[in-house]
mmCIF file of C-alpha atoms and ligand atoms in Angstrom:
data_model
loop_
_atom_site.group_PDB
_atom_site.id
_atom_site.type_symbol
_atom_site.label_atom_id
_atom_site.label_comp_id
_atom_site.label_asym_id
_atom_site.label_seq_id
_atom_site.Cartn_x
_atom_site.Cartn_y
_atom_site.Cartn_z
ATOM 1 C CA MET A 92 4.795 7.395 28.215
ATOM 2 C CA PRO A 93 6.636 5.538 25.440
ATOM 3 C CA ILE A 94 4.558 3.674 22.883
ATOM 4 C CA THR A 95 5.743 0.434 21.392
ATOM 5 C CA ILE A 96 4.754 -1.183 18.138
ATOM 6 C CA ASN A 97 5.761 -4.766 17.458
ATOM 7 C CA ASN A 98 6.624 -5.962 13.963
ATOM 8 C CA PRO A 99 5.082 -3.163 11.921
ATOM 9 C CA LEU A 100 4.132 -4.100 8.364
ATOM 10 C CA ASP A 101 3.617 -1.912 5.339
ATOM 11 C CA MET A 102 1.275 -3.837 3.066
ATOM 12 C CA HIS A 103 1.704 -1.614 -0.025
ATOM 13 C CA LEU A 104 5.102 -0.108 -0.749
ATOM 14 C CA HIS A 105 7.006 1.170 -3.812
ATOM 15 C CA LEU A 106 10.757 0.731 -3.492
ATOM 16 C CA ARG A 107 11.694 1.334 -7.147
ATOM 17 C CA ASP A 108 15.144 0.239 -8.341
ATOM 18 C CA ALA A 109 18.784 1.350 -8.762
ATOM 19 C CA ASP A 110 19.700 4.643 -6.987
ATOM 20 C CA MET A 111 16.171 5.310 -5.804
ATOM 21 C CA LEU A 112 16.019 1.849 -4.236
ATOM 22 C CA LYS A 113 19.275 2.618 -2.414
ATOM 23 C CA THR A 114 17.743 5.825 -1.045
ATOM 24 C CA VAL A 115 14.416 4.418 0.130
ATOM 25 C CA ALA A 116 15.021 0.764 1.057
ATOM 26 C CA PRO A 117 17.081 1.648 4.162
ATOM 27 C CA LEU A 118 14.251 3.860 5.433
ATOM 28 C CA SER A 119 11.538 1.205 5.277
ATOM 29 C CA SER A 120 13.822 -1.616 6.386
ATOM 30 C CA GLU A 121 14.803 0.348 9.471
ATOM 31 C CA SER A 122 11.363 0.729 10.986
ATOM 32 C CA PHE A 123 9.269 -2.024 9.395
ATOM 33 C CA SER A 124 9.488 -5.797 9.728
ATOM 34 C CA GLY A 125 8.215 -6.353 6.218
ATOM 35 C CA ALA A 126 6.416 -4.828 3.286
ATOM 36 C CA ILE A 127 4.458 -5.886 0.235
ATOM 37 C CA ILE A 128 6.597 -4.660 -2.646
ATOM 38 C CA MET A 129 4.814 -3.279 -5.678
ATOM 39 C CA PRO A 130 5.901 -4.652 -9.069
ATOM 40 C CA ASN A 131 5.425 -1.521 -11.215
ATOM 41 C CA LEU A 132 9.017 -1.196 -12.330
ATOM 42 C CA VAL A 133 9.829 -0.473 -15.972
ATOM 43 C CA PRO A 134 9.427 -3.128 -17.308
ATOM 44 C CA PRO A 135 7.134 -4.613 -14.628
ATOM 45 C CA VAL A 136 8.103 -7.577 -12.446
ATOM 46 C CA SER A 137 6.410 -10.438 -14.294
ATOM 47 C CA THR A 138 8.628 -13.515 -14.294
ATOM 48 C CA LYS A 139 10.033 -15.754 -11.585
ATOM 49 C CA GLU A 140 13.533 -14.560 -12.483
ATOM 50 C CA ASP A 141 12.432 -10.925 -12.162
ATOM 51 C CA VAL A 142 11.011 -11.570 -8.688
ATOM 52 C CA ILE A 143 14.070 -13.394 -7.412
ATOM 53 C CA ALA A 144 16.506 -10.821 -8.799
ATOM 54 C CA TYR A 145 14.461 -7.824 -7.549
ATOM 55 C CA LYS A 146 14.177 -9.352 -4.066
ATOM 56 C CA LYS A 147 17.936 -9.771 -3.977
ATOM 57 C CA ARG A 148 18.482 -6.142 -5.003
ATOM 58 C CA ILE A 149 16.061 -5.022 -2.271
ATOM 59 C CA LEU A 150 17.809 -7.069 0.411
ATOM 60 C CA ASN A 151 21.191 -5.726 -0.728
ATOM 61 C CA ALA A 152 19.924 -2.161 -0.507
ATOM 62 C CA SER A 153 18.092 -2.599 2.780
ATOM 63 C CA GLU A 154 20.948 -2.021 5.236
ATOM 64 C CA HIS A 155 18.882 -3.073 8.240
ATOM 65 C CA PRO A 156 18.284 -6.614 9.507
ATOM 66 C CA ASN A 157 14.911 -8.200 10.156
ATOM 67 C CA PHE A 158 13.123 -6.815 7.128
ATOM 68 C CA THR A 159 11.334 -9.073 4.672
ATOM 69 C CA PRO A 160 10.249 -7.824 1.274
ATOM 70 C CA TYR A 161 7.056 -9.692 0.331
ATOM 71 C CA MET A 162 7.273 -9.881 -3.404
ATOM 72 C CA THR A 163 4.482 -9.429 -5.947
ATOM 73 C CA LEU A 164 4.057 -10.062 -9.662
ATOM 74 C CA PHE A 165 2.425 -7.652 -12.086
ATOM 75 C CA PHE A 166 -0.879 -9.343 -13.014
ATOM 76 C CA LYS A 167 -1.328 -10.595 -16.568
ATOM 77 C CA PRO A 168 -4.375 -12.573 -17.713
ATOM 78 C CA THR A 169 -1.973 -14.858 -19.584
ATOM 79 C CA TYR A 170 -0.447 -16.367 -16.406
ATOM 80 C CA SER A 171 -1.146 -20.110 -16.528
ATOM 81 C CA LYS A 172 -1.708 -22.401 -13.566
ATOM 82 C CA GLU A 173 1.626 -24.088 -14.268
ATOM 83 C CA PHE A 174 3.397 -20.754 -14.213
ATOM 84 C CA LEU A 175 1.684 -19.748 -10.963
ATOM 85 C CA GLU A 176 2.564 -23.065 -9.345
ATOM 86 C CA SER A 177 6.194 -22.577 -10.292
ATOM 87 C CA VAL A 178 6.344 -19.036 -8.882
ATOM 88 C CA LYS A 179 4.092 -19.476 -5.838
ATOM 89 C CA ASP A 180 6.877 -19.859 -3.298
ATOM 90 C CA GLU A 181 8.547 -16.635 -4.437
ATOM 91 C CA VAL A 182 5.528 -14.321 -4.377
ATOM 92 C CA THR A 183 3.165 -13.242 -1.636
ATOM 93 C CA ALA A 184 0.532 -11.699 -3.926
ATOM 94 C CA ILE A 185 -0.192 -10.544 -7.457
ATOM 95 C CA LYS A 186 -0.978 -6.928 -8.202
ATOM 96 C CA LEU A 187 -3.547 -6.009 -10.821
ATOM 97 C CA TYR A 188 -3.518 -2.558 -12.411
ATOM 98 C CA PRO A 189 -6.136 -1.302 -14.842
ATOM 99 C CA ALA A 190 -4.143 -0.383 -17.965
ATOM 100 C CA GLY A 191 -2.669 3.112 -17.816
ATOM 101 C CA ILE A 192 -4.420 4.136 -14.575
ATOM 102 C CA THR A 193 -1.293 5.133 -12.623
ATOM 103 C CA THR A 194 2.517 5.231 -12.689
ATOM 104 C CA ASN A 195 3.971 2.439 -14.887
ATOM 105 C CA SER A 196 0.728 0.538 -15.358
ATOM 106 C CA GLU A 197 0.564 0.551 -19.147
ATOM 107 C CA GLY A 198 0.677 -3.262 -19.393
ATOM 108 C CA GLY A 199 -2.312 -3.712 -17.084
ATOM 109 C CA VAL A 200 -5.823 -5.044 -17.649
ATOM 110 C CA SER A 201 -8.417 -3.374 -19.870
ATOM 111 C CA GLY A 202 -12.064 -4.254 -20.054
ATOM 112 C CA PHE A 203 -12.372 -6.613 -17.059
ATOM 113 C CA ASP A 204 -13.905 -9.462 -19.029
ATOM 114 C CA VAL A 205 -14.526 -12.074 -16.364
ATOM 115 C CA GLU A 206 -14.117 -14.994 -18.770
ATOM 116 C CA GLU A 207 -10.778 -13.682 -19.966
ATOM 117 C CA LEU A 208 -9.584 -13.373 -16.364
ATOM 118 C CA ARG A 209 -11.138 -16.631 -15.134
ATOM 119 C CA PRO A 210 -8.311 -19.150 -15.765
ATOM 120 C CA THR A 211 -5.698 -17.024 -13.977
ATOM 121 C CA LEU A 212 -7.981 -15.975 -11.115
ATOM 122 C CA GLU A 213 -9.240 -19.519 -10.535
ATOM 123 C CA ALA A 214 -5.675 -20.773 -10.438
ATOM 124 C CA MET A 215 -4.724 -18.044 -7.952
ATOM 125 C CA SER A 216 -7.694 -18.923 -5.847
ATOM 126 C CA GLU A 217 -6.766 -22.631 -5.811
ATOM 127 C CA LEU A 218 -3.136 -21.841 -5.023
ATOM 128 C CA ASN A 219 -4.172 -19.362 -2.321
ATOM 129 C CA ILE A 220 -2.384 -16.362 -3.893
ATOM 130 C CA PRO A 221 -4.060 -13.083 -2.892
ATOM 131 C CA LEU A 222 -4.978 -10.556 -5.608
ATOM 132 C CA CYS A 223 -4.150 -6.928 -4.859
ATOM 133 C CA ILE A 224 -6.052 -4.442 -7.032
ATOM 134 C CA HIS A 225 -5.612 -0.780 -7.866
ATOM 135 C CA GLY A 226 -9.352 -0.139 -8.063
ATOM 136 C CA GLU A 227 -10.012 2.774 -10.362
ATOM 137 C CA THR A 228 -11.921 3.088 -13.636
ATOM 138 C CA ASN A 229 -10.881 5.661 -16.210
ATOM 139 C CA GLY A 230 -13.960 7.778 -15.472
ATOM 140 C CA PHE A 231 -14.069 11.221 -13.845
ATOM 141 C CA VAL A 232 -11.160 11.397 -11.437
ATOM 142 C CA MET A 233 -13.209 11.872 -8.246
ATOM 143 C CA ASP A 234 -15.546 8.990 -9.168
ATOM 144 C CA ARG A 235 -13.053 6.409 -10.402
ATOM 145 C CA GLU A 236 -12.825 4.414 -7.208
ATOM 146 C CA ALA A 237 -16.551 4.425 -6.457
ATOM 147 C CA GLU A 238 -17.204 3.306 -10.049
ATOM 148 C CA PHE A 239 -14.769 0.432 -9.567
ATOM 149 C CA VAL A 240 -16.753 -0.986 -6.629
ATOM 150 C CA SER A 241 -19.021 -2.878 -9.074
ATOM 151 C CA ILE A 242 -15.910 -4.543 -10.537
ATOM 152 C CA TYR A 243 -14.741 -5.534 -7.048
ATOM 153 C CA GLU A 244 -18.190 -7.010 -6.450
ATOM 154 C CA MET A 245 -18.130 -8.897 -9.763
ATOM 155 C CA LEU A 246 -14.729 -10.380 -8.926
ATOM 156 C CA ALA A 247 -15.627 -11.164 -5.305
ATOM 157 C CA THR A 248 -18.777 -12.984 -6.449
ATOM 158 C CA ASN A 249 -17.180 -14.915 -9.296
ATOM 159 C CA PHE A 250 -14.129 -15.988 -7.272
ATOM 160 C CA PRO A 251 -15.451 -16.453 -3.728
ATOM 161 C CA ASN A 252 -12.294 -18.173 -2.514
ATOM 162 C CA LEU A 253 -9.897 -15.592 -3.916
ATOM 163 C CA LYS A 254 -8.608 -13.100 -1.373
ATOM 164 C CA ILE A 255 -9.037 -9.688 -2.949
ATOM 165 C CA ILE A 256 -7.289 -6.682 -1.440
ATOM 166 C CA MET A 257 -8.742 -3.327 -2.395
ATOM 167 C CA GLU A 258 -5.536 -1.304 -2.380
ATOM 168 C CA HIS A 259 -5.250 2.195 -0.926
ATOM 169 C CA ILE A 260 -8.985 2.791 -0.546
ATOM 170 C CA THR A 261 -10.035 6.445 -0.440
ATOM 171 C CA THR A 262 -13.830 6.427 -0.375
ATOM 172 C CA LYS A 263 -16.797 5.696 1.819
ATOM 173 C CA ALA A 264 -18.080 3.497 -1.045
ATOM 174 C CA SER A 265 -15.096 1.157 -0.742
ATOM 175 C CA VAL A 266 -15.332 1.069 3.043
ATOM 176 C CA GLU A 267 -18.961 -0.013 2.724
ATOM 177 C CA ALA A 268 -18.094 -2.737 0.183
ATOM 178 C CA LEU A 269 -15.739 -4.375 2.722
ATOM 179 C CA ASP A 270 -18.511 -5.829 4.819
ATOM 180 C CA ARG A 271 -20.636 -7.002 1.923
ATOM 181 C CA PHE A 272 -18.208 -9.689 0.717
ATOM 182 C CA LYS A 273 -16.260 -12.032 2.941
ATOM 183 C CA ASN A 274 -13.305 -12.162 0.513
ATOM 184 C CA LEU A 275 -12.760 -8.384 0.203
ATOM 185 C CA TYR A 276 -10.043 -6.717 2.309
ATOM 186 C CA ALA A 277 -8.373 -3.316 2.087
ATOM 187 C CA THR A 278 -5.220 -1.338 2.677
ATOM 188 C CA ILE A 279 -5.374 2.273 3.822
ATOM 189 C CA THR A 280 -2.529 4.778 3.406
ATOM 190 C CA LEU A 281 -1.290 7.358 5.849
ATOM 191 C CA HIS A 282 -1.953 10.275 3.510
ATOM 192 C CA HIS A 283 -5.557 9.309 2.820
ATOM 193 C CA LEU A 284 -6.138 9.278 6.608
ATOM 194 C CA MET A 285 -4.638 12.761 6.890
ATOM 195 C CA ILE A 286 -5.642 14.812 3.851
ATOM 196 C CA THR A 287 -8.573 15.600 1.544
ATOM 197 C CA LEU A 288 -8.586 17.062 -1.940
ATOM 198 C CA ASP A 289 -8.581 20.470 -0.284
ATOM 199 C CA ASP A 290 -5.054 19.892 0.977
ATOM 200 C CA VAL A 291 -3.916 18.970 -2.537
ATOM 201 C CA ALA A 292 -5.637 21.598 -4.650
ATOM 202 C CA GLY A 293 -7.686 23.881 -2.360
ATOM 203 C CA GLY A 294 -4.968 26.503 -2.167
ATOM 204 C CA MET A 295 -1.688 26.558 -4.025
ATOM 205 C CA LEU A 296 -1.231 23.203 -5.735
ATOM 206 C CA GLN A 297 0.741 20.777 -3.548
ATOM 207 C CA PRO A 298 2.592 18.383 -5.861
ATOM 208 C CA HIS A 299 3.971 16.287 -3.022
ATOM 209 C CA LEU A 300 0.413 15.389 -1.989
ATOM 210 C CA PHE A 301 -0.684 14.425 -5.499
ATOM 211 C CA CYS A 302 -1.282 10.704 -5.870
ATOM 212 C CA LYS A 303 -3.523 8.081 -7.404
ATOM 213 C CA PRO A 304 -6.145 7.600 -6.218
ATOM 214 C CA ILE A 305 -6.494 11.332 -5.549
ATOM 215 C CA ALA A 306 -7.502 12.287 -1.980
ATOM 216 C CA LYS A 307 -11.280 12.700 -1.736
ATOM 217 C CA ARG A 308 -13.930 14.465 0.363
ATOM 218 C CA PRO A 309 -13.990 14.994 4.177
ATOM 219 C CA GLU A 310 -16.734 12.360 4.548
ATOM 220 C CA ASP A 311 -14.569 9.833 2.708
ATOM 221 C CA ARG A 312 -11.647 10.538 5.011
ATOM 222 C CA GLU A 313 -13.997 10.185 7.970
ATOM 223 C CA ALA A 314 -15.102 6.740 6.760
ATOM 224 C CA LEU A 315 -11.459 5.651 6.374
ATOM 225 C CA ARG A 316 -10.534 6.973 9.810
ATOM 226 C CA LYS A 317 -13.436 5.160 11.369
ATOM 227 C CA VAL A 318 -12.334 1.718 10.171
ATOM 228 C CA ALA A 319 -8.603 2.382 10.604
ATOM 229 C CA LEU A 320 -8.880 3.773 14.137
ATOM 230 C CA LYS A 321 -10.920 0.842 15.325
ATOM 231 C CA ALA A 322 -8.643 -1.535 13.336
ATOM 232 C CA HIS A 323 -11.545 -3.149 11.523
ATOM 233 C CA PRO A 324 -10.303 -6.751 11.041
ATOM 234 C CA LYS A 325 -10.350 -6.461 7.236
ATOM 235 C CA VAL A 326 -8.181 -3.338 6.944
ATOM 236 C CA MET A 327 -4.412 -3.073 7.082
ATOM 237 C CA PHE A 328 -1.898 -0.278 6.867
ATOM 238 C CA GLY A 329 -0.316 0.027 3.418
ATOM 239 C CA SER A 330 1.569 3.297 2.996
ATOM 240 C CA ASP A 331 1.625 3.350 -0.816
ATOM 241 C CA SER A 332 4.779 5.349 -0.186
ATOM 242 C CA ALA A 333 5.704 6.128 -3.784
ATOM 243 C CA PRO A 334 8.923 8.082 -4.220
ATOM 244 C CA HIS A 335 9.582 10.236 -7.265
ATOM 245 C CA PRO A 336 12.550 12.580 -7.663
ATOM 246 C CA GLN A 337 11.800 16.190 -6.736
ATOM 247 C CA HIS A 338 12.122 17.331 -10.364
ATOM 248 C CA ALA A 339 9.406 14.863 -11.444
ATOM 249 C CA LYS A 340 7.005 16.191 -8.773
ATOM 250 C CA GLU A 341 7.743 19.906 -9.030
ATOM 251 C CA SER A 342 7.296 20.019 -12.759
ATOM 252 C CA CYS A 343 4.848 20.643 -15.535
ATOM 253 C CA GLY A 344 3.156 17.211 -15.455
ATOM 254 C CA CYS A 345 3.525 16.087 -11.847
ATOM 255 C CA ALA A 346 4.128 12.378 -11.202
ATOM 256 C CA ALA A 347 1.588 10.722 -8.897
ATOM 257 C CA GLY A 348 2.811 9.414 -5.543
ATOM 258 C CA VAL A 349 3.313 10.593 -1.943
ATOM 259 C CA PHE A 350 6.489 9.636 -0.094
ATOM 260 C CA THR A 351 5.640 8.736 3.495
ATOM 261 C CA ALA A 352 7.762 5.722 4.484
ATOM 262 C CA PRO A 353 10.083 7.531 6.944
ATOM 263 C CA ILE A 354 7.286 9.423 8.746
ATOM 264 C CA ALA A 355 4.474 6.875 8.694
ATOM 265 C CA LEU A 356 4.761 5.363 12.168
ATOM 266 C CA GLN A 357 5.261 8.766 13.817
ATOM 267 C CA VAL A 358 2.166 10.267 12.182
ATOM 268 C CA LEU A 359 0.022 7.190 12.744
ATOM 269 C CA THR A 360 0.975 7.202 16.416
ATOM 270 C CA GLU A 361 -0.087 10.830 16.721
ATOM 271 C CA LEU A 362 -3.365 10.196 14.910
ATOM 272 C CA PHE A 363 -4.247 7.163 17.044
ATOM 273 C CA MET A 364 -3.224 9.002 20.254
ATOM 274 C CA GLU A 365 -5.289 12.065 19.364
ATOM 275 C CA HIS A 366 -8.329 9.906 18.833
ATOM 276 C CA SER A 367 -7.752 7.813 21.971
ATOM 277 C CA ASN A 368 -7.392 4.649 19.939
ATOM 278 C CA ILE A 369 -3.718 3.878 20.514
ATOM 279 C CA GLU A 370 -4.615 0.358 21.682
ATOM 280 C CA ASN A 371 -5.759 -0.407 18.098
ATOM 281 C CA LEU A 372 -2.599 0.750 16.300
ATOM 282 C CA GLN A 373 -0.851 -2.601 16.734
ATOM 283 C CA ALA A 374 -3.685 -4.398 14.935
ATOM 284 C CA PHE A 375 -3.836 -1.810 12.175
ATOM 285 C CA VAL A 376 -0.092 -1.916 11.433
ATOM 286 C CA SER A 377 0.608 -5.573 12.049
ATOM 287 C CA GLU A 378 -1.867 -8.107 13.469
ATOM 288 C CA ASN A 379 -4.583 -7.647 10.849
ATOM 289 C CA ALA A 380 -2.102 -8.117 8.024
ATOM 290 C CA LYS A 381 -0.730 -11.296 9.601
ATOM 291 C CA ARG A 382 -4.238 -12.696 9.816
ATOM 292 C CA ILE A 383 -5.219 -11.684 6.277
ATOM 293 C CA TYR A 384 -1.974 -12.727 4.579
ATOM 294 C CA THR A 385 -1.653 -16.198 5.998
ATOM 295 C CA ASN A 386 1.383 -16.801 3.779
ATOM 296 C CA ILE A 387 3.849 -14.386 5.406
ATOM 297 C CA GLU A 388 6.530 -14.819 8.043
ATOM 298 C CA VAL A 389 7.241 -11.729 10.059
ATOM 299 C CA PRO A 390 10.657 -10.952 11.553
ATOM 300 C CA ASN A 391 10.758 -9.452 15.038
ATOM 301 C CA LYS A 392 11.237 -5.741 15.469
ATOM 302 C CA THR A 393 10.070 -3.451 18.260
ATOM 303 C CA ILE A 394 9.677 0.254 17.588
ATOM 304 C CA THR A 395 9.497 2.677 20.505
ATOM 305 C CA LEU A 396 8.030 6.138 19.994
ATOM 306 C CA GLU A 397 7.889 9.037 22.404
ATOM 307 C CA LYS A 398 6.128 12.385 22.451
ATOM 308 C CA LYS A 399 9.115 14.477 21.374
ATOM 309 C CA PRO A 400 9.340 16.837 18.418
ATOM 310 C CA PHE A 401 10.707 15.402 15.150
ATOM 311 C CA THR A 402 11.423 17.784 12.305
ATOM 312 C CA VAL A 403 10.906 16.010 9.004
ATOM 313 C CA PRO A 404 13.925 16.449 6.692
ATOM 314 C CA ASN A 405 13.391 18.612 3.603
ATOM 315 C CA SER A 406 14.435 15.651 1.501
ATOM 316 C CA TYR A 407 15.781 12.142 1.568
ATOM 317 C CA GLY A 408 18.231 12.056 -1.322
ATOM 318 C CA GLU A 409 16.260 13.602 -4.155
ATOM 319 C CA VAL A 410 12.849 12.740 -2.705
ATOM 320 C CA VAL A 411 10.683 15.211 -0.792
ATOM 321 C CA PRO A 412 8.626 13.488 1.923
ATOM 322 C CA MET A 413 5.140 14.387 3.074
ATOM 323 C CA TYR A 414 5.357 17.045 5.851
ATOM 324 C CA ALA A 415 8.869 18.069 4.699
ATOM 325 C CA GLY A 416 10.286 20.705 7.050
ATOM 326 C CA GLU A 417 7.356 20.400 9.446
ATOM 327 C CA THR A 418 7.637 19.276 13.044
ATOM 328 C CA LEU A 419 5.790 16.149 14.130
ATOM 329 C CA ASN A 420 4.941 15.422 17.752
ATOM 330 C CA TYR A 421 6.214 11.838 17.945
ATOM 331 C CA THR A 422 9.737 10.541 17.391
ATOM 332 C CA ILE A 423 11.070 7.028 17.056
ATOM 333 C CA THR A 424 13.424 6.729 20.018
ATOM 334 C CA ALA A 425 14.411 3.060 19.812
ATOM 335 C CA ILE A 426 14.343 0.197 17.351
ATOM 336 C CA GLN A 427 15.116 -3.315 18.554
HETATM 337 C C1 LIG B 715 2.192 4.913 -7.430
HETATM 338 C C2 LIG B 715 3.605 4.988 -8.036
HETATM 339 O O1 LIG B 715 4.143 6.098 -8.126
HETATM 340 O O2 LIG B 715 4.142 3.945 -8.384
HETATM 341 N N1 LIG B 715 1.615 6.229 -7.442
HETATM 342 C C3 LIG B 715 0.596 6.663 -6.667
HETATM 343 O O3 LIG B 715 0.139 7.793 -6.891
HETATM 344 N N2 LIG B 715 0.106 5.965 -5.696
HETATM 345 C C4 LIG B 715 1.391 3.900 -8.142
HETATM 346 C C5 LIG B 715 0.087 3.555 -7.450
HETATM 347 O O4 LIG B 715 0.079 2.875 -6.423
HETATM 348 O O5 LIG B 715 -0.946 3.996 -7.940
HETATM 349 ZN ZN1 LIG B 716 0.919 2.049 -4.998
#
């Protein structure tokens, strides 16, 4: 029986720029209605002009109709209320990176001094601009996200009207934090629903599964699956699809990021079917995001999937996707 998904949304996506943008934008714009676009270009997207120009480049590269890039700015504690007011209509959210924690995040925040952050975060809260956070400390790699939970709590308490999205959560600790604060929400990736650290480093090292935050323990994946499969109202799908050229992944010093955009809906469908939760997929990939991000308009797109084998290409341009060369059980058979 065919499965349909209406208006799928990817609430955390890296599209990059230039040739890479031309390779990946058509893939997301084909099967998604919209996506939150990460600002970690070099240099990062941090002015109104940057946002407008980048959005135009994305739309030019997209090739498919009915796809809206929801733009973000790279958080800086120096953003004034006047600046935020002037840029508000162009951005859907602002993305905060701890300095140096992941790809192209060098200009991010260090120290998390609440008084230093207060003017910008209060202005965002008044203007209703959600704050997306890459929640990792610079502690031991497996503990970074759990250690960051106290910072999420500090921010959620100090700015109770600010919508805070815990991006790409990977731990039971983050899942548990969701229900403790009314203003905390989360995105969950495909790869963190599918793999654990064992898949990355338990046998021969798998560079195409290496990402930040690193995949964690089976019990963490279980906690993520539990909330995703029941489409907990505070979680949304955000692929964190993060393309890097093959030579940057298969190298001494592997770049962090898993490329999943072209396989995400197929794999999610299989996961939700396997667990007899297919009725919740629509909420996980669309309805929850529309409710959480009250500032987005979503173009119409209907994706039909059927249980037919789909062999994942070995590469898209110079990017190797997750499950390259493997055969998935669901195929997209129509897009309207
Ligand atoms: C992302 C990238 O490559 O831009 N990498 C990743 O491992 N997820 C950045 C990020 O979201 O951390
Ligand atoms: Zn990301």
